[in-house]
Amino acid sequence: MADALVKQVQLACEKLDQVILGKSQQIRLAVTCLLSSGHLLIEDLPGMGKTTLAHGLASIFGLDDSRIQFTSDMLPADILGVSVFDAASGGFVFHPGPIFTQLLLADEINRTTPKTQSALLEAMEEGQVTQDGETRYLPEPFFVIATQNPLTQFGTFPLPESQLDRFLMRINLGYPSPEAERALLMRGDQYSRRDRVSAVMSPETLAQAQKACQSVHASADLIHYVQRLVQYTRDADSFSYGVSPRGALALLRCAKSWAWLNDRQHVVPEDVQHVLEAVVGHRVRAAEDMAGHTATRLVNELLSSVDVMASG
Amino acid sequence: MKRTQTGVDKISRSAVIWQLIACVAVVLPLFSWLPAWVLLLGLGCIGARLMIHSGRWSFPHWSIRLVLVVAVGAGLLMTFNRDASLNAMVALLTVGLSLKLLEIYRRRDALVLLYVALFVAASVFLFEQGILVAIYMLFAVLLVIAALVSVWQDPLREEMLRPLKHAWRLLLPAFPLMLVLFFIFPRIGPLWSVELDRSSARTGLSESMSPGDISRLTRSDELAFRAVFEGAPPAPAERYWRALVLSAFDGREWTPGASSSVVEELNVIGESIQYEIVQERSNQRWLFALDVPMLAPQQARLTSPRTLLGHAEVSQRIQYSVESARQYQLGAELTSDQLDFFSRIPANSNPRSQALARQWFDEADKDVSGLINRIFRHFNETFVYTLEPQPLGRHSVDDFLFQTQQGFCEHFASATAVLLRSVGVPSRIVTGYQGGEWNASQNYLTLRQYDAHAWVEVWLEGQGWVRIDPTTAVAPERIEMSAEQLFSGQAGFLADSPFTSRIGRQGWLLQARMQYDSLNFAWQRWVLNYHHQQQNLLQDWLGDLTPWKMILVLLIPASLILGFISWRLFGRRTIQDPIERQLHKLFFKLEKQGLYRQPDETLKRFSQRLEQTHPELAMILMPVANTYETLHYLPVDQAHQRKILMDCINQALKQLK
């Protein structure tokens, strides 16, 4: 039964490969993030396919989605919704905002003010929205896929470390390979529209898959490895701060999902290594660089400094 | 947040305390040799550093330090009067150490301080070499090493005892090395030497003898020498230790006089006795021997009246063996010139004594032994043997014989010789030591300054020089008992010695003292003077000494000890888990072919990488990788899977051969 579920998810991934060419790693990471019930942050330049990926994910898993394009003049109410006086009923009626959806695409999250950012991030963390003294639950499942531009661009409000930590993963798409790009150019943009992708899964099967992911076995040796990795980020001089316990939990959760996605019932160190940069990259910062553009270098250092086979 | 590493070379607070402890430990044994103000300065500096430590004071400004340095320099110049003696040098070192204490803050300062402290520790042995000091200094060095360890420990670790334990572990393996080096390292003479301070010269016999000289020596219990016998020592009454012979008399004082270069002839009757002497520093040239030495040891020559004169001053403890005749005939044949010399006396001195001697000589029918008997009887009748005789005037013998009638051995000896010379009988004074304390456990006699003695040698026709001791007439117990037993009640005895040496002269305290003394003596003989034995020992072991043999003998124990240490250091890192050990063997084999596993590579990825370049090795490695992964990352029966993995690895090892 598990096998069928895995096959379904793998099929979904293959379908997504058709939509975004040459990015199968990133697609699988994004799917892993969904399987781990975490929120995803995609960071890249405009036009790299961020939105396409988000739409693709939403349609393939059969989730309803909505999209917010963040701008600098947005207010929290624009996301959460407002209560408006209705003369007919003689009371206030809540008009839910775009956040009341299963998959929310928050485009260019770093373009808006911190006030609005934090309204969204609070909702992400709590899974609920409280307005006018009334708590309203967000639908299940609830995913946020946020995209952001690199911070060096003008007119951005960088997310603080505490809020970056709310995202389970951060991935970069990057430029496509020459082959993929040639294929993309030959095909034209006919596939970029979302209605060309049909759903292969329902939210219910996604919930089952999520459950299955967390039942993957992680041995004591593997947990040791995860702990050593995390410990290194705290001890080494090249890191200005290390990974939090929440980060460590996230790493293990993602590794489990990755193992499951690769049709294994146990986690191996390779799984951890695969998801390491996506999970840890936005949670660490190099000592000498406060702009946060050295994640890859740091993760490489981390990988080559912690011996995967060290006993104990 | 991570700890920021600020002030990397700042030493920890507990290290500062360790520096202070180490400094106190090395300076403490020097306290009786240093001027009081140096010690006060040291105490002040320690106090100041403690105030800084507790945060009440801040580090002194450079101007204060400058003033201190200038003041201390001036103080040293004034104290030692521009005399560059050893004491001055050690005082300079100590002062430097004290002032540096004020500055310790960084690791560099602490290291300078500790190296100087080690130097000060070594300088202690210039003054004191006893066994207790040696044991103490071992302890002090342990403290200095502990301080050195504390300098390098993490500034955030504040455990006080950790450095001490660490230092102990460091020094323990050094101990056998120390013993080996002690036994076989060749003793090299000093390349340069510093004059020891003259003012610290010991009390002891002097070149001349005037009344009161020897009784003054009884005020001291300082060690003169020790004599080791193979068998039983001579009886107390025969323990006359000859040091020098005084032949010229000026009416008050006896001096050696002009000596001939011909050694007086000695006829040995009966057997001789052989013994070894360990003599303390005296800053004089003469050595000691039982009456009468047959041959001179190599450090000395025989003088005409058969005393031993060293080639150089005894400026440090020396050891020599002597053979003495117990029954003998000395200088039986003397020329008339010599006889005349030995009976010379200033004509106008001591007139009453001379007259008395002539009267007695006539009464005894010109018989010399009759005269001697008469003199001794006279002494026995009315004279008092005392440590504190009254002062004598210009005609000292007259004053002694007719007025005070009390004296110490030198008074009686001097009077006897003068009386004999007055009637033309050749005689002379011999000074040295008499008796000694027998330590049966180690077979040696201890001679102290209070054992100093003077006696007379009279020349008789046909018999040569004959020893007569007038002291036996007045106080025979002086010869039969020890000086110590005789005088212990008297007021002047040991008046100049520390209180501790005046107690413990009886019962179990005496026992303990004897035990300690023999321990100290063994220490001196076998440790401090070891170089004598060393040569024989090495020759016994190695035959003729060649440099090659020396190097071998030094290298073998050194490499053994170093081997042991490295085994302790690196042997512990052997891998306990047999699987891990076998895996390391496997990796080692691959490494020999230039194939290294990267730290982030699991076995599986490693063998996948090898597949590209070395498919045959990957084939061998793959099963190992799979079983390894199963064991470590799958929920399986550990014991069973371990066995499978072990087999897999062994198989792979076999295939790799």
Short mmCIF file of N, CA, C and O in Angstrom, two decimals, chain A residues 184-251:
data_model
loop_
_atom_site.label_atom_id
_atom_site.label_comp_id
_atom_site.label_asym_id
_atom_site.label_seq_id
_atom_site.Cartn_x
_atom_site.Cartn_y
_atom_site.Cartn_z
N LEU A 184 12.96 24.14 -23.50
CA LEU A 184 11.96 25.11 -23.10
C LEU A 184 11.63 26.05 -24.24
O LEU A 184 10.46 26.33 -24.54
N LEU A 185 12.69 26.52 -24.94
CA LEU A 185 12.49 27.47 -26.02
C LEU A 185 11.75 26.82 -27.18
O LEU A 185 10.88 27.41 -27.80
N MET A 186 12.10 25.56 -27.47
CA MET A 186 11.45 24.86 -28.55
C MET A 186 9.96 24.65 -28.28
O MET A 186 9.14 24.74 -29.16
N ARG A 187 9.64 24.38 -27.03
CA ARG A 187 8.27 24.06 -26.65
C ARG A 187 7.39 25.31 -26.64
O ARG A 187 6.19 25.25 -26.80
N GLY A 188 8.01 26.46 -26.43
CA GLY A 188 7.20 27.66 -26.26
C GLY A 188 6.63 27.69 -24.86
O GLY A 188 7.02 26.88 -24.01
N ASP A 189 5.67 28.54 -24.58
CA ASP A 189 5.15 28.63 -23.21
C ASP A 189 3.78 28.00 -23.09
O ASP A 189 2.98 28.35 -22.25
N GLN A 190 3.52 27.00 -23.95
CA GLN A 190 2.19 26.39 -23.92
C GLN A 190 1.91 25.65 -22.63
O GLN A 190 0.76 25.56 -22.19
N TYR A 191 2.96 25.09 -22.00
CA TYR A 191 2.72 24.30 -20.80
C TYR A 191 2.65 25.15 -19.52
O TYR A 191 2.39 24.65 -18.47
N SER A 192 2.97 26.43 -19.69
CA SER A 192 3.10 27.19 -18.47
C SER A 192 1.75 27.50 -17.83
O SER A 192 1.69 27.87 -16.68
N ARG A 193 0.72 27.33 -18.54
CA ARG A 193 -0.58 27.61 -17.93
C ARG A 193 -1.03 26.44 -17.06
O ARG A 193 -0.85 25.28 -17.44
N ARG A 194 -1.56 26.70 -15.94
CA ARG A 194 -1.83 25.69 -14.93
C ARG A 194 -2.88 24.68 -15.35
O ARG A 194 -2.84 23.53 -14.95
N ASP A 195 -3.84 25.08 -16.16
CA ASP A 195 -4.91 24.13 -16.46
C ASP A 195 -4.43 22.99 -17.36
O ASP A 195 -5.14 22.05 -17.61
N ARG A 196 -3.16 23.08 -17.80
CA ARG A 196 -2.64 21.97 -18.58
C ARG A 196 -2.22 20.82 -17.68
O ARG A 196 -1.98 19.73 -18.16
N VAL A 197 -2.08 21.07 -16.39
CA VAL A 197 -1.66 20.00 -15.47
C VAL A 197 -2.89 19.50 -14.73
O VAL A 197 -3.61 20.27 -14.12
N SER A 198 -3.08 18.19 -14.77
CA SER A 198 -4.23 17.64 -14.05
C SER A 198 -3.77 17.02 -12.75
O SER A 198 -2.63 16.61 -12.60
N ALA A 199 -4.66 17.00 -11.81
CA ALA A 199 -4.32 16.50 -10.49
C ALA A 199 -4.07 15.01 -10.53
O ALA A 199 -4.79 14.28 -11.20
N VAL A 200 -3.05 14.53 -9.85
CA VAL A 200 -2.85 13.09 -9.73
C VAL A 200 -3.14 12.63 -8.30
O VAL A 200 -3.17 11.44 -8.04
N MET A 201 -3.29 13.57 -7.38
CA MET A 201 -3.52 13.19 -5.98
C MET A 201 -4.57 14.10 -5.38
O MET A 201 -4.81 15.20 -5.86
N SER A 202 -5.16 13.60 -4.30
CA SER A 202 -6.13 14.41 -3.57
C SER A 202 -5.51 14.85 -2.25
O SER A 202 -4.52 14.26 -1.81
N PRO A 203 -6.04 15.86 -1.65
CA PRO A 203 -5.53 16.26 -0.32
C PRO A 203 -5.54 15.11 0.67
O PRO A 203 -4.68 15.03 1.53
N GLU A 204 -6.50 14.19 0.54
CA GLU A 204 -6.57 13.08 1.49
C GLU A 204 -5.38 12.15 1.32
O GLU A 204 -4.77 11.72 2.31
N THR A 205 -5.06 11.81 0.07
CA THR A 205 -3.89 10.95 -0.13
C THR A 205 -2.62 11.67 0.29
O THR A 205 -1.67 11.05 0.79
N LEU A 206 -2.59 12.97 0.11
CA LEU A 206 -1.41 13.73 0.57
C LEU A 206 -1.26 13.59 2.07
O LEU A 206 -0.15 13.37 2.58
N ALA A 207 -2.40 13.67 2.80
CA ALA A 207 -2.33 13.52 4.25
C ALA A 207 -1.81 12.15 4.63
O ALA A 207 -0.99 11.99 5.54
N GLN A 208 -2.26 11.12 3.86
CA GLN A 208 -1.76 9.76 4.11
C GLN A 208 -0.25 9.69 3.89
O GLN A 208 0.48 9.10 4.68
N ALA A 209 0.17 10.30 2.79
CA ALA A 209 1.61 10.28 2.49
C ALA A 209 2.40 10.97 3.58
O ALA A 209 3.46 10.49 3.99
N GLN A 210 1.88 12.08 4.07
CA GLN A 210 2.57 12.80 5.14
C GLN A 210 2.74 11.91 6.37
O GLN A 210 3.79 11.88 7.00
N LYS A 211 1.66 11.16 6.67
CA LYS A 211 1.71 10.27 7.82
C LYS A 211 2.76 9.19 7.61
O LYS A 211 3.56 8.87 8.50
N ALA A 212 2.73 8.63 6.38
CA ALA A 212 3.67 7.55 6.07
C ALA A 212 5.11 8.04 6.19
O ALA A 212 5.99 7.32 6.67
N CYS A 213 5.33 9.28 5.79
CA CYS A 213 6.70 9.83 5.84
C CYS A 213 7.25 9.81 7.25
O CYS A 213 8.41 9.47 7.47
N GLN A 214 6.40 10.17 8.20
CA GLN A 214 6.92 10.30 9.56
C GLN A 214 7.13 8.96 10.24
O GLN A 214 7.72 8.88 11.31
N SER A 215 6.64 7.88 9.60
CA SER A 215 6.86 6.56 10.20
C SER A 215 8.13 5.90 9.68
O SER A 215 8.42 4.77 10.02
N VAL A 216 8.88 6.64 8.88
CA VAL A 216 10.14 6.08 8.36
C VAL A 216 11.12 5.94 9.52
O VAL A 216 11.20 6.78 10.40
N HIS A 217 11.88 4.83 9.48
CA HIS A 217 12.77 4.54 10.61
C HIS A 217 14.07 5.36 10.53
O HIS A 217 14.71 5.43 9.50
N ALA A 218 14.42 5.99 11.66
CA ALA A 218 15.70 6.70 11.76
C ALA A 218 16.50 6.05 12.88
O ALA A 218 16.10 6.11 14.04
N SER A 219 17.61 5.41 12.53
CA SER A 219 18.38 4.67 13.53
C SER A 219 19.16 5.62 14.44
O SER A 219 19.29 6.80 14.15
N ALA A 220 19.66 5.05 15.54
CA ALA A 220 20.45 5.85 16.49
C ALA A 220 21.68 6.44 15.81
O ALA A 220 22.04 7.59 16.06
N ASP A 221 22.30 5.66 14.95
CA ASP A 221 23.50 6.15 14.26
C ASP A 221 23.17 7.35 13.39
O ASP A 221 23.93 8.30 13.31
N LEU A 222 21.99 7.29 12.74
CA LEU A 222 21.61 8.40 11.88
C LEU A 222 21.33 9.64 12.72
O LEU A 222 21.73 10.74 12.37
N ILE A 223 20.66 9.43 13.84
CA ILE A 223 20.35 10.58 14.69
C ILE A 223 21.65 11.20 15.22
O ILE A 223 21.79 12.42 15.31
N HIS A 224 22.62 10.33 15.50
CA HIS A 224 23.94 10.84 15.89
C HIS A 224 24.53 11.74 14.81
O HIS A 224 25.08 12.79 15.09
N TYR A 225 24.39 11.29 13.59
CA TYR A 225 24.95 12.06 12.48
C TYR A 225 24.27 13.42 12.39
O TYR A 225 24.95 14.46 12.28
N VAL A 226 22.95 13.41 12.49
CA VAL A 226 22.22 14.69 12.43
C VAL A 226 22.68 15.60 13.56
O VAL A 226 22.95 16.79 13.37
N GLN A 227 22.82 15.00 14.73
CA GLN A 227 23.21 15.81 15.88
C GLN A 227 24.62 16.37 15.70
O GLN A 227 24.89 17.53 16.03
N ARG A 228 25.53 15.55 15.16
CA ARG A 228 26.90 16.04 14.95
C ARG A 228 26.93 17.20 13.97
O ARG A 228 27.65 18.18 14.15
N LEU A 229 26.09 17.08 12.93
CA LEU A 229 26.02 18.16 11.94
C LEU A 229 25.58 19.46 12.61
O LEU A 229 26.18 20.51 12.44
N VAL A 230 24.51 19.34 13.38
CA VAL A 230 23.94 20.52 14.02
C VAL A 230 24.96 21.10 15.02
O VAL A 230 25.18 22.31 15.09
N GLN A 231 25.61 20.19 15.75
CA GLN A 231 26.59 20.64 16.75
C GLN A 231 27.73 21.40 16.08
O GLN A 231 28.20 22.40 16.61
N TYR A 232 28.11 20.93 14.92
CA TYR A 232 29.23 21.59 14.24
C TYR A 232 28.90 23.05 13.92
O TYR A 232 29.72 23.93 14.09
N THR A 233 27.64 23.29 13.49
CA THR A 233 27.29 24.66 13.15
C THR A 233 27.35 25.56 14.38
O THR A 233 27.53 26.76 14.28
N ARG A 234 27.21 24.96 15.56
CA ARG A 234 27.25 25.76 16.79
C ARG A 234 28.67 25.99 17.27
O ARG A 234 28.96 26.99 17.92
N ASP A 235 29.56 25.02 17.00
CA ASP A 235 30.92 25.10 17.55
C ASP A 235 31.92 25.77 16.63
O ASP A 235 32.85 26.42 17.09
N ALA A 236 31.75 25.58 15.33
CA ALA A 236 32.79 26.04 14.41
C ALA A 236 32.83 27.56 14.36
O ALA A 236 31.81 28.24 14.50
N ASP A 237 34.05 28.07 14.17
CA ASP A 237 34.24 29.52 14.16
C ASP A 237 33.66 30.19 12.93
O ASP A 237 33.38 31.37 12.93
N SER A 238 33.51 29.41 11.85
CA SER A 238 33.08 30.03 10.60
C SER A 238 31.59 30.35 10.60
O SER A 238 31.12 31.07 9.72
N PHE A 239 30.86 29.82 11.58
CA PHE A 239 29.44 30.11 11.66
C PHE A 239 29.20 31.20 12.70
O PHE A 239 29.75 31.14 13.80
N SER A 240 28.39 32.21 12.35
CA SER A 240 28.15 33.25 13.35
C SER A 240 27.07 32.78 14.32
O SER A 240 27.06 33.18 15.46
N TYR A 241 26.14 31.98 13.86
CA TYR A 241 25.24 31.30 14.79
C TYR A 241 24.85 29.96 14.20
O TYR A 241 24.95 29.75 12.99
N GLY A 242 24.44 29.06 15.06
CA GLY A 242 24.20 27.70 14.61
C GLY A 242 22.74 27.39 14.41
O GLY A 242 21.87 28.25 14.50
N VAL A 243 22.48 26.12 14.12
CA VAL A 243 21.12 25.66 13.85
C VAL A 243 20.40 25.45 15.18
O VAL A 243 20.95 24.90 16.12
N SER A 244 19.15 25.90 15.23
CA SER A 244 18.35 25.75 16.46
C SER A 244 17.84 24.32 16.57
O SER A 244 17.86 23.57 15.59
N PRO A 245 17.39 23.93 17.74
CA PRO A 245 16.76 22.59 17.85
C PRO A 245 15.61 22.42 16.88
O PRO A 245 15.41 21.34 16.34
N ARG A 246 14.86 23.50 16.64
CA ARG A 246 13.78 23.40 15.65
C ARG A 246 14.36 23.05 14.28
O ARG A 246 13.80 22.24 13.54
N GLY A 247 15.50 23.65 13.97
CA GLY A 247 16.18 23.34 12.71
C GLY A 247 16.58 21.88 12.66
O GLY A 247 16.48 21.22 11.61
N ALA A 248 17.07 21.35 13.81
CA ALA A 248 17.50 19.96 13.84
C ALA A 248 16.31 19.03 13.59
O ALA A 248 16.41 18.06 12.83
N LEU A 249 15.18 19.36 14.24
CA LEU A 249 13.97 18.56 14.02
C LEU A 249 13.56 18.60 12.55
O LEU A 249 13.19 17.59 11.97
N ALA A 250 13.63 19.80 11.98
CA ALA A 250 13.25 19.97 10.58
C ALA A 250 14.12 19.12 9.68
O ALA A 250 13.63 18.48 8.73
N LEU A 251 15.43 19.09 10.01
CA LEU A 251 16.36 18.32 9.18
C LEU A 251 15.98 16.85 9.18
O LEU A 251 15.94 16.20 8.12
#
